[in-house]
Coordinates of C-alpha atoms and ligand atoms in Angstrom, one line a residue:
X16 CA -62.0 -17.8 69.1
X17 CA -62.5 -14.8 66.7
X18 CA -58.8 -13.4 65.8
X19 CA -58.6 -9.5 66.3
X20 CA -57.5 -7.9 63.1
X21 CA -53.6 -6.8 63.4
X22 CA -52.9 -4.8 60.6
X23 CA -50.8 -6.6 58.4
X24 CA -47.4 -5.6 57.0
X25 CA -46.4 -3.7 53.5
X26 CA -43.4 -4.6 52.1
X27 CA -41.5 -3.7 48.6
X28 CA -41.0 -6.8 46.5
X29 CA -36.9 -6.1 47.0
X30 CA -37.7 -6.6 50.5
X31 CA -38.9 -9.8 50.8
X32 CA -36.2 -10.9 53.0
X33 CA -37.8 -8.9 55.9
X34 CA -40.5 -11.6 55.5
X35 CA -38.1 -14.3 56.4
X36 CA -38.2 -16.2 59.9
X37 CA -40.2 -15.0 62.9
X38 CA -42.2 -18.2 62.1
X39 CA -44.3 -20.1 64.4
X40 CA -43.7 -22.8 66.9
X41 CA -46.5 -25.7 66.6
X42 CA -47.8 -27.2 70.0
X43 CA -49.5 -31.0 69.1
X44 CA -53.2 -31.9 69.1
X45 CA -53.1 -36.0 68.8
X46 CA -49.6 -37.1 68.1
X47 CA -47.4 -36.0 71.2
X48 CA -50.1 -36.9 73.8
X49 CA -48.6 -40.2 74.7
X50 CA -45.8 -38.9 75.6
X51 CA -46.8 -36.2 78.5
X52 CA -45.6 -34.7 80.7
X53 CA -42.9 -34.3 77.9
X54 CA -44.0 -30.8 75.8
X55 CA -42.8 -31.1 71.9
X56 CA -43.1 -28.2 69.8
X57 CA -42.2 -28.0 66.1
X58 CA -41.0 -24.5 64.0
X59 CA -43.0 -24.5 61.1
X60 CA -40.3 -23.3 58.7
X61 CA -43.4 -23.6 55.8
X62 CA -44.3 -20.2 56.9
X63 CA -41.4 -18.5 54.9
X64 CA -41.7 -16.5 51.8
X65 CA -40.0 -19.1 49.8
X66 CA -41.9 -22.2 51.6
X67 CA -38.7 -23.4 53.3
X68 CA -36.1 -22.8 56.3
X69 CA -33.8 -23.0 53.3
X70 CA -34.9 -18.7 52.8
X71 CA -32.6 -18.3 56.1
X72 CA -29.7 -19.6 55.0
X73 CA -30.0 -17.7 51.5
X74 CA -30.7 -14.3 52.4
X75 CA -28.1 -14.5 54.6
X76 CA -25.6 -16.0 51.7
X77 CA -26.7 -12.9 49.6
X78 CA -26.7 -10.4 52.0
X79 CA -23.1 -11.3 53.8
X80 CA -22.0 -11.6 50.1
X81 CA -23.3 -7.7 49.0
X82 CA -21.7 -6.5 51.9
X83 CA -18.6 -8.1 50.9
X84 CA -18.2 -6.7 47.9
X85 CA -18.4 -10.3 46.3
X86 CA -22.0 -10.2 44.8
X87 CA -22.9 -6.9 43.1
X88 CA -25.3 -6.0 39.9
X89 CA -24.5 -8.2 36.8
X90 CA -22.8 -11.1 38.6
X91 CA -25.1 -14.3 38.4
X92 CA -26.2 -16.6 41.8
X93 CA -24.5 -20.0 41.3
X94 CA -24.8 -23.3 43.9
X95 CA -26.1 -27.4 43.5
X96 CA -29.1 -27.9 45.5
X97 CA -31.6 -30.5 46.0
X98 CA -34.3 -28.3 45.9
X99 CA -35.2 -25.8 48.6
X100 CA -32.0 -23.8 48.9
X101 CA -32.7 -23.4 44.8
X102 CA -36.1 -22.1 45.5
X103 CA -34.9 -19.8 47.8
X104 CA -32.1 -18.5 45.5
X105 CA -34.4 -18.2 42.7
X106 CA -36.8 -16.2 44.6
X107 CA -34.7 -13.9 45.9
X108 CA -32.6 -13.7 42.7
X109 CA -35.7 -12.3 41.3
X110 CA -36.7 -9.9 43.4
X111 CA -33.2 -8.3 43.9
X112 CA -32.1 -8.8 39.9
X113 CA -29.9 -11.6 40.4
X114 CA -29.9 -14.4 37.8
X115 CA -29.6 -17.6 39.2
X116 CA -27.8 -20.6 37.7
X117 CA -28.6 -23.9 39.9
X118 CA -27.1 -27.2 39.5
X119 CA -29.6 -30.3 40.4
X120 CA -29.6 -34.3 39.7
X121 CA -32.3 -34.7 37.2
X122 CA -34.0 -37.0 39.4
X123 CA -35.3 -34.1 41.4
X124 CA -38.8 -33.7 42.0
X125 CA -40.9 -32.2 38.9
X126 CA -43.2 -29.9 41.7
X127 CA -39.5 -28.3 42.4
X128 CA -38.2 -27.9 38.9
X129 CA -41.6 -26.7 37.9
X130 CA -41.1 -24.0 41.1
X131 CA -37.4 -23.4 39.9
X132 CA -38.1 -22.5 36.3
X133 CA -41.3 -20.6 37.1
X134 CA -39.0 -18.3 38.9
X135 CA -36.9 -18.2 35.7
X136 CA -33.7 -19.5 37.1
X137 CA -31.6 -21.5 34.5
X138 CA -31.6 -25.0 35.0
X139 CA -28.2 -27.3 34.9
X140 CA -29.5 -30.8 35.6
X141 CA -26.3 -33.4 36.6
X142 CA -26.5 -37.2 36.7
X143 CA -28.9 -38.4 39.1
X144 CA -26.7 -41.3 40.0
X145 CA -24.1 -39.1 41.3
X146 CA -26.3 -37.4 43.4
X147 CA -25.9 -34.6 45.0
X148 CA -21.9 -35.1 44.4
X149 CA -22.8 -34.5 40.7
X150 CA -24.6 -31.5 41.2
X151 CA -22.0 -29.7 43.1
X152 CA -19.0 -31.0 41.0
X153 CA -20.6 -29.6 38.3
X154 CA -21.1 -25.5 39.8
X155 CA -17.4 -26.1 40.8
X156 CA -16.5 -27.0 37.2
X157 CA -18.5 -23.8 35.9
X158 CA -17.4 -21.6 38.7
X159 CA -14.1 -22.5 37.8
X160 CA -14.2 -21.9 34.0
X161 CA -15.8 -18.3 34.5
X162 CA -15.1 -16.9 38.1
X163 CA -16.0 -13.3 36.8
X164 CA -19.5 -14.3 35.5
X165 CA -20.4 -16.1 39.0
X166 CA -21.1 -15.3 42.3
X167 CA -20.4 -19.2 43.7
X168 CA -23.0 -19.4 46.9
X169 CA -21.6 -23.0 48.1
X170 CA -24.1 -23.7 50.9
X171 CA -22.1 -27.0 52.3
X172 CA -19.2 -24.7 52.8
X173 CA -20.3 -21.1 53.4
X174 CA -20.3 -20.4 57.2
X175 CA -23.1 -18.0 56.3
X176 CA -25.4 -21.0 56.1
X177 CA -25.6 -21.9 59.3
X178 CA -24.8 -18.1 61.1
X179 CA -28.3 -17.6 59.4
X180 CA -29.7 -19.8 61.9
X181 CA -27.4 -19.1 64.5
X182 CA -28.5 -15.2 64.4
X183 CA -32.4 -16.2 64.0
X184 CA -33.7 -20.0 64.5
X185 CA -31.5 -20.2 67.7
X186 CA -32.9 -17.3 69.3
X187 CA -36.1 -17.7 68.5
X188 CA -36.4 -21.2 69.5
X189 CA -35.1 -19.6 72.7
X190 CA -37.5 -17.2 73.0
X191 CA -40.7 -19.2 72.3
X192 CA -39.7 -21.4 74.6
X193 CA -38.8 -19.1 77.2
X194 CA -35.0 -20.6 77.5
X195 CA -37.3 -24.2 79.0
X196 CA -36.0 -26.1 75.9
X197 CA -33.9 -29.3 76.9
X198 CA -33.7 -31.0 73.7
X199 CA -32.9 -30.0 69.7
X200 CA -34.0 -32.9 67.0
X201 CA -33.2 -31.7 63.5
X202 CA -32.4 -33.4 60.1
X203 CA -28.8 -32.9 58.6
X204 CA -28.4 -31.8 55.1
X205 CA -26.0 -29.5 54.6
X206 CA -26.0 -29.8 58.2
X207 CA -26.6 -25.9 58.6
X208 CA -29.5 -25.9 60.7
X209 CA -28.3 -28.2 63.1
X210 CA -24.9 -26.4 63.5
X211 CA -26.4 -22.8 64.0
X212 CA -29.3 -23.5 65.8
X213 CA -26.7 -26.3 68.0
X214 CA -24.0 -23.7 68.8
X215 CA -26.9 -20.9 70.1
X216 CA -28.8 -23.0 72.2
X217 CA -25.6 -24.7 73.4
X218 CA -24.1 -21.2 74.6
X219 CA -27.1 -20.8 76.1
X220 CA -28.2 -23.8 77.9
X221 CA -24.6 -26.3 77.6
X222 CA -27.1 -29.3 79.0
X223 CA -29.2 -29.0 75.9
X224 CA -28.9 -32.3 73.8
X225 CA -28.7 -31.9 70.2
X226 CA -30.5 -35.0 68.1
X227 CA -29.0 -34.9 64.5
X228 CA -31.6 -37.2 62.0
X229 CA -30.8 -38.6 59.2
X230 CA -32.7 -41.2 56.8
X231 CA -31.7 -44.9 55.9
X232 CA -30.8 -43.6 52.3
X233 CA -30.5 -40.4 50.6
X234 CA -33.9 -38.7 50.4
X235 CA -35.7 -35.1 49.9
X236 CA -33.0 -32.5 51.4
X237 CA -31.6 -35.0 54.1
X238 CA -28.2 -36.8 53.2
X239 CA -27.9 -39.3 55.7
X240 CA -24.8 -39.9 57.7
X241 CA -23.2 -42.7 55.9
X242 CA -23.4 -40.4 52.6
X243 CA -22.0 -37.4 54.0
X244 CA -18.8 -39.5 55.2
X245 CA -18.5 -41.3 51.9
X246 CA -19.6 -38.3 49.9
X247 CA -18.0 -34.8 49.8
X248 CA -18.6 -34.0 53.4
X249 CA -19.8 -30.3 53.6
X250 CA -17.4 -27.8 55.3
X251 CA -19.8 -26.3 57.5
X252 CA -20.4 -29.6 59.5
X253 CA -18.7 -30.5 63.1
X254 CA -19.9 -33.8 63.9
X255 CA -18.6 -33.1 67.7
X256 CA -21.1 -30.4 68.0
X257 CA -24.0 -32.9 67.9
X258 CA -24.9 -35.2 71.0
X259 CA -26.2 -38.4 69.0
X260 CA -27.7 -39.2 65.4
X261 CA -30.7 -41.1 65.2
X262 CA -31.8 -42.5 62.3
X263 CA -35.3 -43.1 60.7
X264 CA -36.5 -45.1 57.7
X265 CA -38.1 -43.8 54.8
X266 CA -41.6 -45.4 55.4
X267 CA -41.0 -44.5 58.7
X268 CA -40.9 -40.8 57.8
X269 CA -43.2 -41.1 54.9
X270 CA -46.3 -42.6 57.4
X271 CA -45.6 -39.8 60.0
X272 CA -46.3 -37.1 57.5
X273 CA -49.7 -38.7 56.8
X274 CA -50.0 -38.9 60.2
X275 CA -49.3 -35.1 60.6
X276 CA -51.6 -34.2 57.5
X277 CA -54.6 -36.5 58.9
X278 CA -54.6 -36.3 63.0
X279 CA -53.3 -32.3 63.1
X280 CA -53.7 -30.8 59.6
X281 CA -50.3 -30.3 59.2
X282 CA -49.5 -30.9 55.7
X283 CA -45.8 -31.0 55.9
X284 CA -42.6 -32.6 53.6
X285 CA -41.2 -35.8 54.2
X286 CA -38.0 -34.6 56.3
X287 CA -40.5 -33.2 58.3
X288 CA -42.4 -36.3 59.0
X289 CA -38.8 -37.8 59.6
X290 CA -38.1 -35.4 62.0
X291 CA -41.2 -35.8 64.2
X292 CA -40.7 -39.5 64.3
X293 CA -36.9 -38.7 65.6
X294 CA -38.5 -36.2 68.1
X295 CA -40.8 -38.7 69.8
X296 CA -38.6 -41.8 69.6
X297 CA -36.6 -38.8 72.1
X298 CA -39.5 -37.9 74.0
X299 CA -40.1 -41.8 74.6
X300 CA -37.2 -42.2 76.5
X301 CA -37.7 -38.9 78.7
X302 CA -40.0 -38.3 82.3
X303 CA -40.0 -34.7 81.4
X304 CA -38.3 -32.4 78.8
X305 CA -39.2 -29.9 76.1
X306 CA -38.4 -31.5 73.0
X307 CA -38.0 -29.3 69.9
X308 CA -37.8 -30.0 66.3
X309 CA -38.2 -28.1 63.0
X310 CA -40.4 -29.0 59.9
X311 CA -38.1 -27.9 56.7
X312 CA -41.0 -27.6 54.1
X313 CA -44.8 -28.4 53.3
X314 CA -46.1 -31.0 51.3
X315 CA -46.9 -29.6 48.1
X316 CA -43.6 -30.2 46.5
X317 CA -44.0 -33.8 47.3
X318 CA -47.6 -34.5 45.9
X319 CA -46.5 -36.7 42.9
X320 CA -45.8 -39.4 45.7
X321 CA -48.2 -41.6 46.1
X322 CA -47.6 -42.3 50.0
X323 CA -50.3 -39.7 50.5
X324 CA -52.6 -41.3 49.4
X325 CA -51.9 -45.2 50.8
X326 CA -53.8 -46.5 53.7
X327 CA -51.8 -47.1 57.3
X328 CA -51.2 -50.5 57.9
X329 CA -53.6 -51.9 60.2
X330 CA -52.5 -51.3 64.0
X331 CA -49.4 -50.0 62.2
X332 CA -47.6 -47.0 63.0
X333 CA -49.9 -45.4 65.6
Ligands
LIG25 N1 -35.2 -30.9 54.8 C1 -35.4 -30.4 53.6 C2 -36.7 -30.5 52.9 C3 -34.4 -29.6 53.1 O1 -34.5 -29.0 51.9 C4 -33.1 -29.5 53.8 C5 -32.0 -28.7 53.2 N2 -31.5 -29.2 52.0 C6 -33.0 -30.1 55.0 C7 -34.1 -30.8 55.5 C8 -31.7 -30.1 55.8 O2 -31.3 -28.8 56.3 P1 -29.8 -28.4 56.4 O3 -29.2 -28.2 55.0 O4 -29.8 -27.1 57.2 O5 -29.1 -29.5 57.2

C-alpha cells in the first residue's frame, strides 16, 4: 500500500514537547501468533523526540515545575538517571535554555553518555557499585549544598512522573484499543509508567490486570523488585496498585529483542525485549484477552552489546 501524503507538522525548536506521545501501538507479525485468539499490542515509546517514554515524564516534570514558579530562567535541571530520563532532560534543557546537571553511575552505557554530552549537559558520574543509590545520593548532596542554583527534578519521587502518563499513555492506550484492553504488562523503574498508566486504565476498566516486570538483576532502566525494596524505594511507587510481578531473566530479555529485531524489524532496547517476554508468558495462560505492553527505547543505545550479534541457541527460545 502507497501512503497518501499528510502534510507534516512545523514546530519551533522550543516546542518540541508538542512532539511528545501520540505514538503508535504495534500489532505482531511472527511472535504473538501462537498465542491467538489472544491480540498483544506494544506502544512504541521509540517514536518520541528524545527516543524514549522517559520525554513524558520530563516535559511534564518541567512544565508542572514553570508553572509553579519553581523552575524559571537561570536555575539549572538537576536529577540521577540511568539514562533515558537524562536524555530527555538534556534535550529539553536545550531547547528551552535550561542547563542540565545529571548524576549517573559511571558504568552507564558509552551510546548514552555519548547522547548526554552531545546535548551539552554536565556530567556527574557516581560509583558504579552503588548504583543507582549513588547517583541519586549524590544530586541530593549537591541540591542540598546550593538549593538556589538547582531546580532538583527527582523522578522516583515527583508525582509529576507518573501524572505524565496518567494524563497521556493511559488514555491513549484506551483509545487505540477502543476501551477492549484486559491486561497492562510494563517494566518498573522508577515505577512511573506502571503507576499512571495503572491508575487510568484501572478507573476505567477496575477488571484490568496490571503485570509489573522486573529483571533477575539490575539492568538498563529496570530496577528489579528485590532492589527497589533493599534500595531507596522511589516515592512515586504503590506496590498495591499492581496485580502481580513477573519476573524475566536477562538472557531471557536479551534473546527476545533479537527476536523482535529479526522476525518483525523491531529494533528495540533490552527492557523492551523483557517486556514482550512478560507479555506472552501472560498471554500463554489466557483463552482470550488484549494484552498490552510498552517498549521504553530502541536499540541503538545498546549496540556496544554483543547479544546482537550471537546466534539463538538451537531450538532455543522460539
Ligand atoms: N526501560 C527503560 C529503557 C527505561 O529507561 C526506564 C526508565 N528508567 C524504564 C524501562 C522504566 O520506566 P519507569 O521509570 O516509568 O518505571
Amino acid at each position: 500500500m502507497v501512503p497518501t501524503i499528510a502534510r507534516a507538522r512545523v514546530v519551533e525548536a522550543k516546542d518540541l514537547f508538542e512532539l511528545i506521545g501520540h505514538t503508535p501501538l504495534i500489532r505482531f507479525r511472527r511472535i504473538t501468533a501462537p498465542f491467538a485468539p489472544v491480540e498483544i499490542y506494544a506502544k512504541a515509546e521509540w517514536y518520541n523526540p528524545g527516543g524514549s517514554v522517559k520525554d513524558r515524564p520530563a516535559r511534564e516534570i518541567i512544565l508542572t515545575a514553570e508553572r509553579e514558579g519553581r523552575l524559571r530562567p537561570g536555575k539549572v535541571i538537576l536529577d540521577a538517571t540511568s539514562g533515558n530520563m537524562g536524555i530527555a532532560y538534556a534535550m529539553l534543557g536545550a531547547a528551552r535554555g535550561y542547563p542540565v546537571t545529571l548524576c549517573i553511575p559511571a558504568n552507564a552505557s558509552p551510546e548514552r553518555l555519548r547522547i548526554l554530552r552531545a546535548y551539552g549537559a554536565e556530567l556527574i558520574l557516581t560509583d558504579p557499585l552503588e548504583g543507582t543509590d549513588g547517583a541519586i545520593l549524590e544530586a541530593r548532596r549537591r541540591y542540598e549544598a546550593d538549593p538556589e542554583r538547582y531546580f532538583y527534578a527527582d523522578q522516583y519521587n515527583n508525582p509529576a512522573n507518573w501524572k505524565a502518563h496518567y494524563r497521556t499513555t493511559g488514555p491513549e492506550i484506551w483509545a487505540q484499543t477502543e476501551g477492549r484492553i484486559t491486561h497492562f504488562v510494563a517494566g518498573l523503574g522508577t515505577s512511573g509508567t506502571m503507576m499512571g498508566v495503572g491508575r487510568y486504565l484501572k478507573e476505567q476498566n477496575p477488571e484490568i490486570r496490571l503485570i509489573g516486570v522486573q529483571p533477575d538483576g539490575p539492568f538498563h532502566g529496570l530496577e528489579g523488585l528485590k532492589h527497589m525494596e533493599t534500595a531507596i524505594r522511589p516515592g512515586i511507587y504503590e506496590p498495591e496498585l499492581l496485580d502481580e510481578i513477573l519476573t524475566v531473566s536477562t538472557e531471557e530479555a536479551y534473546a527476545m529483542a533479537r527476536r523482535l529485531a529479526r522476525e518483525e524489524g523491531l529494533f528495540v532496547g533490552i527492557s523492551a525485549g523483557a517486556a514482550m517476554a512478560a507479555a506472552l508468558q501472560v498471554a500463554a495462560r489466557l483463552r482470550e484477552g488484549v494484552v498490552v505492553t510498552l517498549f521504553p527505547d530502541a536499540g541503538y543505545k545498546y549496540l556496544s552489546e554483543s547479544f546482537w550479534f550471537e546466534a539463538d541457541p538451537p531450538g532455543g527460545n522460539r
